[in-house]
CSV table of N, CA and C in Angstrom, one decimal:
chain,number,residue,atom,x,y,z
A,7,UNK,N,-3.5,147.7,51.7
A,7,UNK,CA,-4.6,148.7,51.7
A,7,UNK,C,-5.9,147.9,51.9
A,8,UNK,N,-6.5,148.5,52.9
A,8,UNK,CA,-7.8,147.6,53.4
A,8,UNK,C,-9.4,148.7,52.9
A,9,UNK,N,-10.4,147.7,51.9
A,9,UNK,CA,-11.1,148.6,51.5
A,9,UNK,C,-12.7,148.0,52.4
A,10,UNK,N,-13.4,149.2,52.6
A,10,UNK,CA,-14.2,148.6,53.3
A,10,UNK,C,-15.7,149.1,52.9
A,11,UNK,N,-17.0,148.6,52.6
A,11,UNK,CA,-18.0,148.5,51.9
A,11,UNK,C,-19.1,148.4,52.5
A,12,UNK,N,-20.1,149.6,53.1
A,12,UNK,CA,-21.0,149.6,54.1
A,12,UNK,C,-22.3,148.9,53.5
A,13,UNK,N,-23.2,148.4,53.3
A,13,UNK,CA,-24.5,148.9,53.1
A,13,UNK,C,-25.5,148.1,54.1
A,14,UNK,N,-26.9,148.1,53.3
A,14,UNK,CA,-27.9,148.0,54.5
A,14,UNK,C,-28.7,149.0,54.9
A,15,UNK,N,-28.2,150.3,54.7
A,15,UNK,CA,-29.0,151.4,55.2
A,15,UNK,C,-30.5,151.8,54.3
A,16,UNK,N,-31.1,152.3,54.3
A,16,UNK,CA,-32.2,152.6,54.0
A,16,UNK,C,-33.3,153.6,55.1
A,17,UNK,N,-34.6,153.6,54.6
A,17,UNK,CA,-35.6,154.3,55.6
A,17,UNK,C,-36.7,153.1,56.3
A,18,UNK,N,-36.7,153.4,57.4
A,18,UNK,CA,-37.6,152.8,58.5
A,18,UNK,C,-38.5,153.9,59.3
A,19,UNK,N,-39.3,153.6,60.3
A,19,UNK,CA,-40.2,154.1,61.0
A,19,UNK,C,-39.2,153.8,62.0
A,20,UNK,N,-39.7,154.8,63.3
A,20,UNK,CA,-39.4,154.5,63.9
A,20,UNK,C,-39.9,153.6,65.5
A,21,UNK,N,-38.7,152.8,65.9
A,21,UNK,CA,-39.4,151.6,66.4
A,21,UNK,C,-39.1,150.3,65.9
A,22,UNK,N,-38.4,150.8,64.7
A,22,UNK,CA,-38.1,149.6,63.7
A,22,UNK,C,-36.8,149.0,63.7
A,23,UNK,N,-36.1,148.1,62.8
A,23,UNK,CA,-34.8,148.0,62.6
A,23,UNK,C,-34.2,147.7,61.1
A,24,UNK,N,-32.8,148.0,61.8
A,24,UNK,CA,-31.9,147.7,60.5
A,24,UNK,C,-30.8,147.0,61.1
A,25,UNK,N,-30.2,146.1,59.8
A,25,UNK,CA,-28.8,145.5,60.1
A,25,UNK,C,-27.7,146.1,59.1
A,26,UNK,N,-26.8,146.7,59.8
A,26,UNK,CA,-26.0,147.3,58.5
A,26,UNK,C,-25.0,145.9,58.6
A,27,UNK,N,-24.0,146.2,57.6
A,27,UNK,CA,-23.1,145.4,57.2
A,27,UNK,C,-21.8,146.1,56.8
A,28,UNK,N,-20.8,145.6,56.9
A,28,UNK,CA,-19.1,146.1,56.5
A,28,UNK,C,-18.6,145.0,56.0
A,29,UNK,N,-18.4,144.6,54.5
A,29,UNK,CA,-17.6,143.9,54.4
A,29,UNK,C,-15.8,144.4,53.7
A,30,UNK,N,-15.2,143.8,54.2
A,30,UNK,CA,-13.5,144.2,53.9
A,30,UNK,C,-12.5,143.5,53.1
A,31,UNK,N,-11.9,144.2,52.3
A,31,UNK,CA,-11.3,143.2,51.8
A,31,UNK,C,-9.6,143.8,51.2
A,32,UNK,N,-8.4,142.7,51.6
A,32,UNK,CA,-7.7,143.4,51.2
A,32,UNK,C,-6.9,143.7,52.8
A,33,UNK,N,-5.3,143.6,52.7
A,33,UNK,CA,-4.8,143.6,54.1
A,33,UNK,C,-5.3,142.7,54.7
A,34,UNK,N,-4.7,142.4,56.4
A,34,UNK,CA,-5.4,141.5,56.9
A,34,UNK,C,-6.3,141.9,57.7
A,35,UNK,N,-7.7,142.4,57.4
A,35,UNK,CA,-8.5,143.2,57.8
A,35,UNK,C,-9.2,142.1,58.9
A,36,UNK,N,-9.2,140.9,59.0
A,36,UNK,CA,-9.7,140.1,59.9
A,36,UNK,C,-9.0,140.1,61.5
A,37,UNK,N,-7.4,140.6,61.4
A,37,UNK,CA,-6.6,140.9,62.7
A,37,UNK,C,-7.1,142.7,63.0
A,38,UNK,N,-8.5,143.6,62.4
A,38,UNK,CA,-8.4,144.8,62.2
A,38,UNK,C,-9.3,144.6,63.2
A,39,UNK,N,-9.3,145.9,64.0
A,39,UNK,CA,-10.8,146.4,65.5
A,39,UNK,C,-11.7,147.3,63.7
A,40,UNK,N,-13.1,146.8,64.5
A,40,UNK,CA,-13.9,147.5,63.4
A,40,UNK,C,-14.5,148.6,64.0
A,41,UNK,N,-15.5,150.0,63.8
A,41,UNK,CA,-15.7,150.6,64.2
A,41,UNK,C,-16.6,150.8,63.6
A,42,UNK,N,-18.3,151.6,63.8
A,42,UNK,CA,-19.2,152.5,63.2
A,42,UNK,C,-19.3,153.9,63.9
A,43,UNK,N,-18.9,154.9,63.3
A,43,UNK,CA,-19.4,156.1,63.0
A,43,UNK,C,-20.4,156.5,62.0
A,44,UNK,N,-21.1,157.5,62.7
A,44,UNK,CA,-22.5,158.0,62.1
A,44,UNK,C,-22.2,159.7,62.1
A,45,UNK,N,-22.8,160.3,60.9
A,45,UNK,CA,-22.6,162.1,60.5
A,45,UNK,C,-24.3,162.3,60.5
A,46,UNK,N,-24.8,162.7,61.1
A,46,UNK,CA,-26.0,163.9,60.9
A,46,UNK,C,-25.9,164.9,60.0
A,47,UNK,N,-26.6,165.1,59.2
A,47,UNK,CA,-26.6,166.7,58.5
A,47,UNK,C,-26.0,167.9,59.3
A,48,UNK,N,-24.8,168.7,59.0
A,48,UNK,CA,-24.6,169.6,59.8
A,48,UNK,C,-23.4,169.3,61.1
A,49,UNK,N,-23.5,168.1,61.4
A,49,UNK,CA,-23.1,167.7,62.6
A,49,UNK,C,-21.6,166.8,62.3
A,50,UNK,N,-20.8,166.6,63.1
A,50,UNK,CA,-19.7,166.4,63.2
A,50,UNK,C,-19.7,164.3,63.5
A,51,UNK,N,-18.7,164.3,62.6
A,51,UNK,CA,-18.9,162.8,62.7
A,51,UNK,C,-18.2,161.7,64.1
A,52,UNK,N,-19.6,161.0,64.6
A,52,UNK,CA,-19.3,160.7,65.7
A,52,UNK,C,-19.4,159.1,65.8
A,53,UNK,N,-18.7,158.9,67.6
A,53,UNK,CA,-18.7,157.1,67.4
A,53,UNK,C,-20.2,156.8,67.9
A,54,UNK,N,-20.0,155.3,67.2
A,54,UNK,CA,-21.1,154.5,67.7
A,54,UNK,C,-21.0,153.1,68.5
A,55,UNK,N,-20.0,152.5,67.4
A,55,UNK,CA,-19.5,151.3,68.6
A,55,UNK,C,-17.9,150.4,67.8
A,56,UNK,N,-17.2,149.8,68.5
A,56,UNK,CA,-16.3,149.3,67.9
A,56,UNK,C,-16.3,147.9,68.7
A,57,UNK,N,-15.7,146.9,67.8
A,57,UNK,CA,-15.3,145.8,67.9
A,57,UNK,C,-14.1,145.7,68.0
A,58,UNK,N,-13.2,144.4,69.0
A,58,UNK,CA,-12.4,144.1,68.7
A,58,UNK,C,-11.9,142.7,67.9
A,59,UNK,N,-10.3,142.8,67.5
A,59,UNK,CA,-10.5,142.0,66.1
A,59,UNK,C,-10.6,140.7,66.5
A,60,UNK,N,-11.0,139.9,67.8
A,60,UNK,CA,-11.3,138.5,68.1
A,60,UNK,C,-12.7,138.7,68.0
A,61,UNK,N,-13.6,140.0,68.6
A,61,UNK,CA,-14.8,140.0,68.7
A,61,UNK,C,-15.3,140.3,70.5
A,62,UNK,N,-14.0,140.0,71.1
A,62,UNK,CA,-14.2,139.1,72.8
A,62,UNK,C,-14.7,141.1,73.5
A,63,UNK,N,-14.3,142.0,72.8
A,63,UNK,CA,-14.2,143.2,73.3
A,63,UNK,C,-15.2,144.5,72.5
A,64,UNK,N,-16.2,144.7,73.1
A,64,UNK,CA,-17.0,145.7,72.3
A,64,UNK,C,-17.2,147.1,73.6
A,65,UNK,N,-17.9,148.1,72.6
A,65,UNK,CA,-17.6,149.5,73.1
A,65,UNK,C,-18.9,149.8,72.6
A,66,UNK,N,-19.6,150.7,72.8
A,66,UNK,CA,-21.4,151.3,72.4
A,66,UNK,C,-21.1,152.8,72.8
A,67,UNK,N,-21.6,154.1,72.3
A,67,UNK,CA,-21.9,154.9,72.4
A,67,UNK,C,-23.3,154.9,73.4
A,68,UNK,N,-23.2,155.9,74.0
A,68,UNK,CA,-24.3,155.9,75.4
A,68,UNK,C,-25.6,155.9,74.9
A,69,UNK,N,-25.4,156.5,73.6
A,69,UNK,CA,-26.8,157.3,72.8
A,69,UNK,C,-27.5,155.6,72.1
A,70,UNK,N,-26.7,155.1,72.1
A,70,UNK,CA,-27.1,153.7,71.4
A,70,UNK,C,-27.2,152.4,72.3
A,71,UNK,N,-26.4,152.4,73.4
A,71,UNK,CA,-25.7,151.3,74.0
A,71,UNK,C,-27.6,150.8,74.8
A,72,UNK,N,-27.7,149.5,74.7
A,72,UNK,CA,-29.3,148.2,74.7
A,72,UNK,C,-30.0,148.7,73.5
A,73,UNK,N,-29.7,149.4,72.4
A,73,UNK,CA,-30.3,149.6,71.1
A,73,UNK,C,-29.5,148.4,69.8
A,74,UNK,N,-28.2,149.0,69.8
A,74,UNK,CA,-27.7,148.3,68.8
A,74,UNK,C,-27.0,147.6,68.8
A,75,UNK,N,-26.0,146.2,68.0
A,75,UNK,CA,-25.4,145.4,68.9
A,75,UNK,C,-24.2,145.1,67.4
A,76,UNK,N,-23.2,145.1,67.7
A,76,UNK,CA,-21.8,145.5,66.8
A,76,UNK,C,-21.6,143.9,66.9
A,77,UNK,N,-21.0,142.8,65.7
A,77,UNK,CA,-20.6,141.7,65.8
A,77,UNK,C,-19.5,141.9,65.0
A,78,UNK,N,-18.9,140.4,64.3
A,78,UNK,CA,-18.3,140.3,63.4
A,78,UNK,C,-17.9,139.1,62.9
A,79,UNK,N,-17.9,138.4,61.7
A,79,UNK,CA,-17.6,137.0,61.4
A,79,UNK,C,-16.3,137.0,60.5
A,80,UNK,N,-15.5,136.9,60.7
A,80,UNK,CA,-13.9,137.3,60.1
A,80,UNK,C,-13.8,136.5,58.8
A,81,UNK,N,-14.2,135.0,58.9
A,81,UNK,CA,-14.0,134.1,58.1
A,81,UNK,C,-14.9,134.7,56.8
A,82,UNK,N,-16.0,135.6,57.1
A,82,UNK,CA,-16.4,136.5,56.2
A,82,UNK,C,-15.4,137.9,56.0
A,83,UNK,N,-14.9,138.4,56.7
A,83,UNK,CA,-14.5,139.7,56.7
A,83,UNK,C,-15.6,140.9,56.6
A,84,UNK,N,-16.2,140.3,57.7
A,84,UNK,CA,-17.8,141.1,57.6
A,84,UNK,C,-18.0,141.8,59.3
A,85,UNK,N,-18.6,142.6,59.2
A,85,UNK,CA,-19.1,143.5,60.6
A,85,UNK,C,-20.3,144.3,60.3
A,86,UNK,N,-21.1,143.8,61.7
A,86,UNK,CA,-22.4,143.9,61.3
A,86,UNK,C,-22.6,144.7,62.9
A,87,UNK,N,-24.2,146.0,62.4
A,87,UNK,CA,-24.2,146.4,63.0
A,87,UNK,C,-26.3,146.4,63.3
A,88,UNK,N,-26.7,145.4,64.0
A,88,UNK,CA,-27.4,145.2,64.3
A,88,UNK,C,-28.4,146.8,65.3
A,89,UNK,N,-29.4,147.3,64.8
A,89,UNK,CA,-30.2,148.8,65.6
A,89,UNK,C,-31.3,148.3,65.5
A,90,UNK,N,-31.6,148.1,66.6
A,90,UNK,CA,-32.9,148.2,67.2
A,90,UNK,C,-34.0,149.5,67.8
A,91,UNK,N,-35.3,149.3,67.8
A,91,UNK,CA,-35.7,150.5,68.3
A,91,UNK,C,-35.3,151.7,67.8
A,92,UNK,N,-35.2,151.7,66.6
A,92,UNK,CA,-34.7,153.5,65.9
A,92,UNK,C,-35.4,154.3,66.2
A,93,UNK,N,-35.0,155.1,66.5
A,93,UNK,CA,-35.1,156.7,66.5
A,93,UNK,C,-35.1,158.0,65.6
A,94,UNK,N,-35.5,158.5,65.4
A,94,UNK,CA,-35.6,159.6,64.7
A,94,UNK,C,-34.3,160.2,64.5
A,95,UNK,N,-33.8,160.5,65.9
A,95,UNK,CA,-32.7,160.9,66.0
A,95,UNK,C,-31.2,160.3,65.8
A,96,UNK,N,-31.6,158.8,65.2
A,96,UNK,CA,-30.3,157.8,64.6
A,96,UNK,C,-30.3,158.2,63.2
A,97,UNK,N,-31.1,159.1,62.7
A,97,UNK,CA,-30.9,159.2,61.2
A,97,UNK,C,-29.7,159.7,60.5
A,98,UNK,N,-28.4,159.1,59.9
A,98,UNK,CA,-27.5,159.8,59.6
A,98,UNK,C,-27.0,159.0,58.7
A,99,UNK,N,-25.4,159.5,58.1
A,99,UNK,CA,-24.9,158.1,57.4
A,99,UNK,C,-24.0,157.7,58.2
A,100,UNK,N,-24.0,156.0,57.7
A,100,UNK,CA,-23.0,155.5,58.8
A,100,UNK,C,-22.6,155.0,58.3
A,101,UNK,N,-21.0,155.2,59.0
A,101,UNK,CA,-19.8,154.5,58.5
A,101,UNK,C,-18.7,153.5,58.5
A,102,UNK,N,-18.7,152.9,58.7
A,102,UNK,CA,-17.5,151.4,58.9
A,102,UNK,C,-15.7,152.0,58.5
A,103,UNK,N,-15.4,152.2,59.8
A,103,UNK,CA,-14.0,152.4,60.0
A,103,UNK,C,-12.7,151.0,60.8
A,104,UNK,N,-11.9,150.6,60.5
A,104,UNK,CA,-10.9,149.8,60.5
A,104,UNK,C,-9.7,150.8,61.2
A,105,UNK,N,-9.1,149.8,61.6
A,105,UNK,CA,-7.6,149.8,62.4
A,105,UNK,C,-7.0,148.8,62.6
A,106,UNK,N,-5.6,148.8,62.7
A,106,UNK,CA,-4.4,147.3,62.5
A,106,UNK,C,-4.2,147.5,64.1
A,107,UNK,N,-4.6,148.8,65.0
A,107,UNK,CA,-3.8,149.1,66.2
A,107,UNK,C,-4.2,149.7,67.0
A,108,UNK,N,-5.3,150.6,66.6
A,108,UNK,CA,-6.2,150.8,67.7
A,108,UNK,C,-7.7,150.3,67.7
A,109,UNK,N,-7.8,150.9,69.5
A,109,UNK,CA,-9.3,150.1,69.6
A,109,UNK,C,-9.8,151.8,70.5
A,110,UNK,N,-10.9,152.1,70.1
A,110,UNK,CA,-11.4,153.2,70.5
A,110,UNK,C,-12.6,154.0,70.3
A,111,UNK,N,-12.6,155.2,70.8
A,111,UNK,CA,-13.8,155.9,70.0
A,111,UNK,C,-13.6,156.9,69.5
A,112,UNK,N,-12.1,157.0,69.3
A,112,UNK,CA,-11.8,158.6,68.6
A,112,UNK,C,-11.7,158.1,67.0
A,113,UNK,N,-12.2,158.9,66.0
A,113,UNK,CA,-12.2,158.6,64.8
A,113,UNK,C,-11.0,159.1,64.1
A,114,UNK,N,-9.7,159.8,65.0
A,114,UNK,CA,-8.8,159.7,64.1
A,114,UNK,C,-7.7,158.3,64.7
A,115,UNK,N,-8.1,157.8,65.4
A,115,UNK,CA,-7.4,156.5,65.5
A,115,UNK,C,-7.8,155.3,64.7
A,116,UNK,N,-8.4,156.0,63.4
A,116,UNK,CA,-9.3,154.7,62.4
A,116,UNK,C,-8.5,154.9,61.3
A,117,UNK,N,-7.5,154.2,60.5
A,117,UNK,CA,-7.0,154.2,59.4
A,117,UNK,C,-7.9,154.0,57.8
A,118,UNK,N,-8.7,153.4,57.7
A,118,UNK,CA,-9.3,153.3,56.6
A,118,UNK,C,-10.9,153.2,57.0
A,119,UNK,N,-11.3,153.9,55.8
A,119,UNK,CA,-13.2,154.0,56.5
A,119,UNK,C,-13.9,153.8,55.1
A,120,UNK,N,-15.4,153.3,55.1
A,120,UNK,CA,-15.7,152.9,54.0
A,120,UNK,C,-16.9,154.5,53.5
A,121,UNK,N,-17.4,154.3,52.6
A,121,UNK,CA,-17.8,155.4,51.7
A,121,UNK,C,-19.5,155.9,52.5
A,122,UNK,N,-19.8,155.2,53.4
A,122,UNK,CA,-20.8,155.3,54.2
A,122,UNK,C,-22.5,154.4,53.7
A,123,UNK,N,-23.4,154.7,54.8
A,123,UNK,CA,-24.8,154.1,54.0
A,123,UNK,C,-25.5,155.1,55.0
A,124,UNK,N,-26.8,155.2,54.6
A,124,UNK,CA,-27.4,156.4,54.8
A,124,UNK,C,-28.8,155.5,55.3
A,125,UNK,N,-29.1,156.1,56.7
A,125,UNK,CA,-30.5,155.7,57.5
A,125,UNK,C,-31.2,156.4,58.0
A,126,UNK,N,-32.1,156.2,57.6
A,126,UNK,CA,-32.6,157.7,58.2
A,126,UNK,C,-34.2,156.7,58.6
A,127,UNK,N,-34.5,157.3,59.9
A,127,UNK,CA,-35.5,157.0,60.5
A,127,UNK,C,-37.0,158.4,60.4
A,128,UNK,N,-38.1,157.7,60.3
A,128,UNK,CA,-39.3,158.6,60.4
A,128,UNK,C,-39.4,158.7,61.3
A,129,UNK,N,-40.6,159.4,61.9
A,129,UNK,CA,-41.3,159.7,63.0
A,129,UNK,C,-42.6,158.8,63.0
């Protein structure tokens, strides 16, 4: 069982940044693709970007992709999700999702997801 532990989130202006963080622990979460999804109030929970578990293979949502930049340091069991230039409209919670087997942007191909962190961007 692989458990996974967001934070980092908080409030910024926008224009600003944040670095979230995922750390995992438990299974061999370092052979796992990582993922961030983000929920808006109201709104249905969507992708943002995924890693794969060398690191060599990343994926960006359109809405984000030369904004934010997805890494990962294994030897930590850590994934980090570097946002640049926030927007107003990045404000949601976001989430750190794992997989042993897939690599994607559908969120039911994520087996374990962590309890979320919450960002919310001003105007």
């Amino acid at each position: 069982q692989v458990q996974l532990v967001e934070s980092g989130g908080g409030l910024v202006q926008a224009g600003g940044s944040l670095r979230l963080s995922c750390a995992a622990s438990g299974g061999t979460s370092s052979s796992y693709t990582m993922g961030w999804f983000r929920q808006a109030p109201g709104k249905e929970r969507e992708f943002v970007s995924v890693i794969s578990w060398s690191g060599s293979s990343t994926t960006y949502a359109d809405s984000v992709k030369g904004r934010f930049t997805i890494s990962r340091d294994n030897a930590k069991n850590t994934v980090y999700l570097q946002m640049n230039s926030l927007k107003p409209e990045d404000t949601a919670a976001y989430y750190c999702a794992s997989s042993p087997t897939y690599y994607g942007t559908s969120r039911l191909g994520y087996a374990y997801w962590g309890q979320g962190t919450q960002v919310t961007v001003s105007a």
